[in-house]
């Protein structure tokens, strides 16, 4: 029987013997957060949790993570680099190119911060399925997945991976033992909202999709909490590079289109579009067009499974 309490104690005893400083990249995922807290409690201010705000985070995400670090008393640094990212993404609309730019920029900033802190170690939230999967070479190669897993080879830092032998359900037990909120937000891609703005992910268009994603999340969370529907695996908005004709007041308008996506899935390898009640879709549509008057005049719902579609649109 897995005992989270003694697991934590044992890990912290080992980690406290480590000399030198460590950094951890945290973006709110449960694995990296749990790893950061275990190590942070053992190393105190010798650990720095680095959160890079790329400008493509969800609404309220940065604030939420910052207050968690404060509550958990983890030495941390929020690095706001939105402008740097928006600048690097200027004129880029090819999805893989967008991913690469974000991945590289992230590494560049993280490296800079780690060096400044004088880190010798990198803490990672690697769990058993991560390395078992990569060893077999059965990774999803349909889209190049950016995550912090690409950091160590380049950075030449020694690794601390306290969760290496755990499975997800065990990590959740450890999270609960540490007093972390157990309900996790839905999965969110490493490149963030940049891949939910189809085409060039400018600051302005990212703000639009950030707002639309927040509305979709709020309304679906509410509908699921009141028993109108099951909570999907993932649910969000996508801003399309399609402008259509509409009416605004008594004038003809030419506005943007938002697609709503919600799917059920077990492992993201395949997915089924969610059957959202029409009244919920209607509320979402009305809220989006009201919030973004003169800019969005059309909301559509994606009814494609994976395959043939993917969950994200890019
Ligand atoms: P797709 O869109 O390929 O996505 O059906 C499957 C799952 O992976 C997430 N996703 C990503 N995660 N970096 C990530 O860390 C990425 O570049 C990326 N692209 C997609 C997606 O949100 C879904 O959960």
Short mmCIF file of C-alpha atoms and ligand atoms in Angstrom, two decimals:
data_model
loop_
_atom_site.label_atom_id
_atom_site.label_comp_id
_atom_site.label_asym_id
_atom_site.label_seq_id
_atom_site.Cartn_x
_atom_site.Cartn_y
_atom_site.Cartn_z
CA UNK A 1 0.00 0.00 0.00
CA UNK A 2 1.43 3.36 -1.02
CA UNK A 3 1.86 5.68 1.92
CA UNK A 4 2.11 9.31 0.79
CA UNK A 5 3.28 10.57 4.16
CA UNK A 6 6.29 8.29 4.41
CA UNK A 7 7.00 8.81 0.71
CA UNK A 8 7.29 12.56 1.30
CA UNK A 9 9.46 12.10 4.39
CA UNK A 10 11.78 9.72 2.64
CA UNK A 11 12.17 11.99 -0.40
CA UNK A 12 12.78 15.05 1.72
CA UNK A 13 15.39 13.28 3.79
CA UNK A 14 17.30 12.36 0.63
CA UNK A 15 16.90 15.80 -0.90
CA UNK A 16 18.04 17.67 2.19
CA UNK A 17 21.43 16.00 1.77
CA UNK A 18 21.89 17.74 -1.59
CA UNK A 19 24.25 20.74 -1.54
CA UNK A 20 23.79 23.68 -3.88
CA UNK A 21 20.84 25.40 -5.47
CA UNK A 22 17.99 24.13 -7.60
CA UNK A 23 15.35 25.54 -9.92
CA UNK A 24 12.00 24.18 -11.01
CA UNK A 25 9.77 25.31 -13.85
CA UNK A 26 6.19 25.54 -12.66
CA UNK A 27 3.21 26.25 -14.82
CA UNK A 28 0.50 24.92 -12.57
CA UNK A 29 0.45 21.27 -13.56
CA UNK A 30 0.01 18.97 -10.58
CA UNK A 31 3.24 16.99 -11.14
CA UNK A 32 5.62 19.93 -11.24
CA UNK A 33 3.79 21.64 -8.39
CA UNK A 34 4.01 18.58 -6.15
CA UNK A 35 7.70 18.16 -7.02
CA UNK A 36 8.35 21.84 -6.27
CA UNK A 37 6.70 21.62 -2.87
CA UNK A 38 8.47 18.43 -1.81
CA UNK A 39 11.84 19.86 -2.79
CA UNK A 40 11.02 23.37 -1.58
CA UNK A 41 10.19 22.13 1.90
CA UNK A 42 13.52 20.30 2.03
CA UNK A 43 15.75 22.96 0.44
CA UNK A 44 13.90 26.15 1.46
CA UNK A 45 15.41 29.21 -0.24
CA UNK A 46 17.94 27.07 -2.11
CA UNK A 47 15.07 26.18 -4.45
CA UNK A 48 13.61 28.74 -6.82
CA UNK A 49 10.33 27.96 -8.56
CA UNK A 50 10.28 29.82 -11.86
CA UNK A 51 7.01 30.65 -13.57
CA UNK A 52 7.35 32.14 -17.02
CA UNK A 53 4.33 34.17 -18.06
CA UNK A 54 4.48 33.83 -21.83
CA UNK A 55 1.44 36.01 -22.43
CA UNK A 56 -0.41 32.92 -23.61
CA UNK A 57 -1.70 31.83 -20.22
CA UNK A 58 -5.35 31.44 -19.32
CA UNK A 59 -7.27 34.22 -17.59
CA UNK A 60 -6.29 34.45 -13.92
CA UNK A 61 -3.72 31.66 -14.21
CA UNK A 62 -0.64 33.64 -13.21
CA UNK A 63 -2.36 35.11 -10.14
CA UNK A 64 -3.65 31.68 -9.13
CA UNK A 65 -0.20 30.12 -9.29
CA UNK A 66 1.42 33.00 -7.49
CA UNK A 67 -0.99 32.73 -4.58
CA UNK A 68 -0.37 28.99 -4.39
CA UNK A 69 3.39 29.58 -4.12
CA UNK A 70 2.79 32.13 -1.41
CA UNK A 71 0.42 29.86 0.48
CA UNK A 72 2.85 26.94 0.25
CA UNK A 73 5.78 29.20 1.20
CA UNK A 74 7.78 28.27 -1.88
CA UNK A 75 10.56 30.63 -2.94
CA UNK A 76 9.44 31.71 -6.39
CA UNK A 77 9.82 34.16 -9.22
CA UNK A 78 7.12 35.17 -11.69
CA UNK A 79 8.86 36.25 -14.87
CA UNK A 80 6.56 38.29 -17.07
CA UNK A 81 7.83 38.00 -20.61
CA UNK A 82 4.60 38.51 -22.57
CA UNK A 83 5.99 41.29 -24.73
CA UNK A 84 9.07 39.29 -25.58
CA UNK A 85 6.88 36.38 -26.70
CA UNK A 86 4.43 38.50 -28.69
CA UNK A 87 7.38 40.13 -30.42
CA UNK A 88 8.93 36.76 -31.31
CA UNK A 89 5.61 35.56 -32.71
CA UNK A 90 5.12 38.53 -35.02
CA UNK A 91 4.21 37.46 -38.53
CA UNK A 92 4.35 33.73 -37.68
CA UNK A 93 1.29 31.66 -38.50
CA UNK A 94 2.52 28.12 -39.13
CA UNK A 95 1.54 25.95 -36.12
CA UNK A 96 4.80 24.00 -35.73
CA UNK A 97 6.81 27.17 -36.16
CA UNK A 98 4.74 28.81 -33.42
CA UNK A 99 5.40 25.86 -31.08
CA UNK A 100 9.13 25.98 -31.79
CA UNK A 101 9.43 29.69 -31.15
CA UNK A 102 7.58 29.40 -27.86
CA UNK A 103 9.59 26.33 -26.79
CA UNK A 104 12.91 27.97 -27.59
CA UNK A 105 12.03 31.27 -26.01
CA UNK A 106 10.87 29.47 -22.90
CA UNK A 107 14.18 27.62 -22.63
CA UNK A 108 16.15 30.81 -23.24
CA UNK A 109 14.34 32.63 -20.44
CA UNK A 110 14.44 29.71 -18.07
CA UNK A 111 18.19 29.26 -18.65
CA UNK A 112 18.79 32.93 -18.01
CA UNK A 113 16.90 32.78 -14.72
CA UNK A 114 18.53 29.53 -13.61
CA UNK A 115 21.98 30.95 -14.26
CA UNK A 116 21.19 34.12 -12.42
CA UNK A 117 20.09 32.07 -9.42
CA UNK A 118 23.26 29.97 -9.62
CA UNK A 119 21.38 26.68 -9.93
CA UNK A 120 23.18 23.38 -10.22
CA UNK A 121 20.07 21.26 -10.13
CA UNK A 122 16.82 21.10 -12.05
CA UNK A 123 13.75 19.70 -10.35
CA UNK A 124 11.33 17.97 -12.68
CA UNK A 125 7.86 16.56 -12.10
CA UNK A 126 8.60 13.51 -14.25
CA UNK A 127 6.34 10.60 -13.34
CA UNK A 128 6.66 6.95 -14.31
CA UNK A 129 4.50 7.03 -17.47
CA UNK A 130 6.60 9.94 -18.84
CA UNK A 131 9.85 8.04 -19.06
CA UNK A 132 8.29 4.67 -19.75
CA UNK A 133 6.57 6.22 -22.77
CA UNK A 134 9.64 7.96 -24.10
CA UNK A 135 11.78 4.84 -23.64
CA UNK A 136 9.42 2.93 -25.88
CA UNK A 137 9.48 5.69 -28.43
CA UNK A 138 5.70 5.69 -28.58
CA UNK A 139 5.31 9.41 -28.07
CA UNK A 140 2.65 11.31 -29.90
CA UNK A 141 4.57 12.80 -32.78
CA UNK A 142 1.60 14.28 -34.58
CA UNK A 143 2.34 17.62 -32.96
CA UNK A 144 5.68 18.44 -31.40
CA UNK A 145 4.80 18.70 -27.75
CA UNK A 146 6.58 21.41 -25.93
CA UNK A 147 7.17 20.79 -22.28
CA UNK A 148 9.87 21.42 -19.76
CA UNK A 149 11.10 17.87 -20.32
CA UNK A 150 13.35 19.23 -23.06
CA UNK A 151 15.33 21.37 -20.65
CA UNK A 152 18.04 19.24 -19.02
CA UNK A 153 20.06 18.17 -22.05
CA UNK A 154 20.60 21.73 -23.04
CA UNK A 155 21.06 23.09 -19.58
CA UNK A 156 23.54 20.56 -18.20
CA UNK A 157 21.91 20.71 -14.81
CA UNK A 158 21.74 17.70 -12.58
CA UNK A 159 18.24 16.32 -12.18
CA UNK A 160 16.11 15.91 -9.11
CA UNK A 161 12.99 13.90 -9.94
CA UNK A 162 11.18 13.02 -6.72
CA UNK A 163 8.10 11.59 -8.47
CA UNK A 164 9.98 9.41 -10.95
CA UNK A 165 8.51 6.14 -9.74
CA UNK A 166 4.97 7.30 -9.11
CA UNK A 167 1.81 6.97 -11.14
CA UNK A 168 -0.77 9.70 -11.44
CA UNK A 169 -3.09 8.40 -8.73
CA UNK A 170 -0.15 8.23 -6.30
CA UNK A 171 0.84 11.80 -7.18
CA UNK A 172 -2.72 12.86 -6.33
CA UNK A 173 -2.43 11.17 -2.92
CA UNK A 174 0.83 13.02 -2.31
CA UNK A 175 -0.80 16.29 -3.42
CA UNK A 176 -3.60 15.76 -0.95
CA UNK A 177 -1.13 14.95 1.83
CA UNK A 178 0.69 18.23 1.08
CA UNK A 179 -2.60 20.12 1.36
CA UNK A 180 -2.71 21.07 -2.30
CA UNK A 181 -6.06 21.67 -3.98
CA UNK A 182 -6.89 18.25 -5.40
CA UNK A 183 -9.09 19.38 -8.23
CA UNK A 184 -6.85 20.02 -11.19
CA UNK A 185 -7.72 22.39 -14.01
CA UNK A 186 -8.27 20.71 -17.35
CA UNK A 187 -5.20 19.83 -19.47
CA UNK A 188 -3.63 22.84 -21.13
CA UNK A 189 -1.06 22.72 -23.95
CA UNK A 190 2.49 23.97 -23.31
CA UNK A 191 2.29 26.67 -26.01
CA UNK A 192 -0.89 27.86 -24.36
CA UNK A 193 -3.36 30.15 -26.05
CA UNK A 194 -0.94 30.74 -28.94
CA UNK A 195 -2.27 27.60 -30.61
CA UNK A 196 -5.86 28.64 -29.97
CA UNK A 197 -5.46 31.76 -32.07
CA UNK A 198 -5.35 30.27 -35.52
CA UNK A 199 -2.72 32.12 -37.52
CA UNK A 200 -0.69 34.94 -36.03
CA UNK A 201 -1.11 35.02 -32.25
CA UNK A 202 -0.93 38.75 -31.66
CA UNK A 203 -1.47 40.32 -28.26
CA UNK A 204 -4.86 41.64 -29.29
CA UNK A 205 -6.15 38.35 -30.69
CA UNK A 206 -4.78 36.46 -27.69
CA UNK A 207 -6.78 38.73 -25.38
CA UNK A 208 -9.88 37.83 -27.38
CA UNK A 209 -9.38 34.09 -27.12
CA UNK A 210 -8.40 34.40 -23.45
CA UNK A 211 -11.77 36.02 -22.76
CA UNK A 212 -13.65 33.46 -24.87
CA UNK A 213 -11.89 30.52 -23.19
CA UNK A 214 -12.78 31.91 -19.77
CA UNK A 215 -16.45 32.17 -20.78
CA UNK A 216 -16.51 28.60 -22.13
CA UNK A 217 -14.87 27.32 -18.94
CA UNK A 218 -17.19 29.21 -16.63
CA UNK A 219 -20.39 28.20 -18.39
CA UNK A 220 -19.45 24.54 -18.77
CA UNK A 221 -18.21 24.31 -15.18
CA UNK A 222 -21.51 25.80 -14.06
CA UNK A 223 -23.58 23.47 -16.24
CA UNK A 224 -21.65 20.42 -15.03
CA UNK A 225 -21.91 21.48 -11.39
CA UNK A 226 -25.69 21.78 -11.71
CA UNK A 227 -25.96 18.34 -13.29
CA UNK A 228 -26.92 19.49 -16.81
CA UNK A 229 -24.00 17.68 -18.37
CA UNK A 230 -20.87 15.69 -17.57
CA UNK A 231 -17.68 17.66 -17.24
CA UNK A 232 -15.77 17.20 -20.50
CA UNK A 233 -12.07 16.24 -20.57
CA UNK A 234 -11.22 19.53 -22.26
CA UNK A 235 -13.29 22.56 -23.25
CA UNK A 236 -12.14 25.83 -24.71
CA UNK A 237 -12.50 28.43 -27.47
CA UNK A 238 -10.52 28.92 -30.66
CA UNK A 239 -10.27 32.20 -32.56
CA UNK A 240 -10.51 31.62 -36.28
CA UNK A 241 -8.94 33.69 -39.03
CA UNK A 242 -12.34 33.92 -40.68
CA UNK A 243 -14.36 37.10 -40.82
CA UNK A 244 -18.00 36.98 -41.73
CA UNK A 245 -20.83 39.39 -42.24
CA UNK A 246 -23.23 40.13 -39.40
CA UNK A 247 -25.42 42.91 -38.07
CA UNK A 248 -24.62 45.22 -35.21
CA UNK A 249 -27.55 47.43 -34.26
CA UNK A 250 -28.97 48.24 -37.68
CA UNK A 251 -25.60 48.24 -39.41
CA UNK A 252 -23.85 45.61 -41.39
CA UNK A 253 -20.75 44.44 -39.54
CA UNK A 254 -17.78 42.35 -40.46
CA UNK A 255 -16.51 40.35 -37.49
CA UNK A 256 -14.42 37.46 -36.23
CA UNK A 257 -15.48 33.88 -35.58
CA UNK A 258 -15.01 31.87 -32.40
CA UNK A 259 -15.22 28.08 -32.40
CA UNK A 260 -16.15 26.27 -29.20
CA UNK A 261 -14.52 22.88 -28.62
CA UNK A 262 -15.41 20.37 -25.91
CA UNK A 263 -14.42 16.71 -25.90
CA UNK A 264 -14.52 13.68 -23.70
CA UNK A 265 -11.46 11.47 -23.66
CA UNK A 266 -9.49 9.08 -21.48
CA UNK A 267 -5.95 9.84 -22.54
CA UNK A 268 -6.20 12.50 -25.29
CA UNK A 269 -5.12 9.94 -27.87
CA UNK A 270 -8.68 9.74 -29.11
CA UNK A 271 -11.64 11.90 -28.23
CA UNK A 272 -15.36 12.32 -28.78
CA UNK A 273 -17.02 15.69 -29.11
CA UNK A 274 -19.22 16.47 -26.12
CA UNK A 275 -22.96 16.77 -26.50
CA UNK A 276 -23.40 20.09 -24.75
CA UNK A 277 -27.03 21.05 -24.10
CA UNK A 278 -28.14 23.70 -26.59
CA UNK A 279 -29.12 26.14 -23.85
CA UNK A 280 -25.55 26.04 -22.54
CA UNK A 281 -24.15 26.64 -26.02
CA UNK A 282 -26.60 29.49 -26.45
CA UNK A 283 -25.44 31.16 -23.22
CA UNK A 284 -21.83 30.76 -24.29
CA UNK A 285 -22.55 32.26 -27.69
CA UNK A 286 -24.47 35.21 -26.29
CA UNK A 287 -21.85 35.97 -23.67
CA UNK A 288 -19.02 35.83 -26.19
CA UNK A 289 -20.71 38.10 -28.73
CA UNK A 290 -21.83 40.52 -26.00
CA UNK A 291 -18.40 40.68 -24.40
CA UNK A 292 -16.70 41.22 -27.72
CA UNK A 293 -19.27 43.44 -29.42
CA UNK A 294 -18.15 44.77 -32.79
CA UNK A 295 -15.39 42.18 -32.91
CA UNK A 296 -16.97 38.71 -32.75
CA UNK A 297 -20.29 38.19 -34.51
CA UNK A 298 -20.29 34.44 -34.99
CA UNK A 299 -19.84 31.44 -32.68
CA UNK A 300 -19.72 27.88 -34.00
CA UNK A 301 -19.51 24.50 -32.29
CA UNK A 302 -16.98 21.86 -33.37
CA UNK A 303 -18.58 18.41 -33.73
CA UNK A 304 -15.48 16.51 -34.84
CA UNK A 305 -14.10 13.47 -33.04
CA UNK A 306 -10.39 12.62 -32.79
CA UNK A 307 -9.57 11.08 -35.20
CA UNK A 308 -10.03 12.52 -37.74
CA UNK A 309 -9.61 15.87 -35.94
CA UNK A 310 -7.19 16.62 -33.13
CA UNK A 311 -8.34 18.16 -29.87
CA UNK A 312 -6.60 21.48 -30.46
CA UNK A 313 -7.03 23.16 -33.83
CA UNK A 314 -3.32 23.68 -34.37
P1 LIG B 1 -4.18 17.09 -29.87
O1 LIG B 1 -4.54 18.48 -30.26
O2 LIG B 1 -2.92 16.59 -30.52
O3 LIG B 1 -3.86 17.17 -28.34
O4 LIG B 1 -5.33 16.12 -30.02
C1 LIG B 1 -3.78 16.11 -27.44
C2 LIG B 1 -3.58 16.69 -26.05
O5 LIG B 1 -2.32 17.34 -25.98
C3 LIG B 1 -2.46 18.72 -25.75
N1 LIG B 1 -1.51 19.42 -26.61
C4 LIG B 1 -0.31 19.82 -26.22
N2 LIG B 1 0.29 19.72 -25.03
N3 LIG B 1 2.16 20.82 -25.92
C5 LIG B 1 1.54 20.25 -24.88
O6 LIG B 1 2.11 20.20 -23.80
C6 LIG B 1 1.62 20.95 -27.16
O7 LIG B 1 2.23 21.48 -28.08
C7 LIG B 1 0.32 20.41 -27.30
N4 LIG B 1 -0.52 20.33 -28.35
C8 LIG B 1 -1.63 19.71 -27.91
C9 LIG B 1 -3.91 19.05 -26.07
O8 LIG B 1 -4.39 20.17 -25.33
C10 LIG B 1 -4.60 17.77 -25.69
O9 LIG B 1 -4.84 17.69 -24.30
#
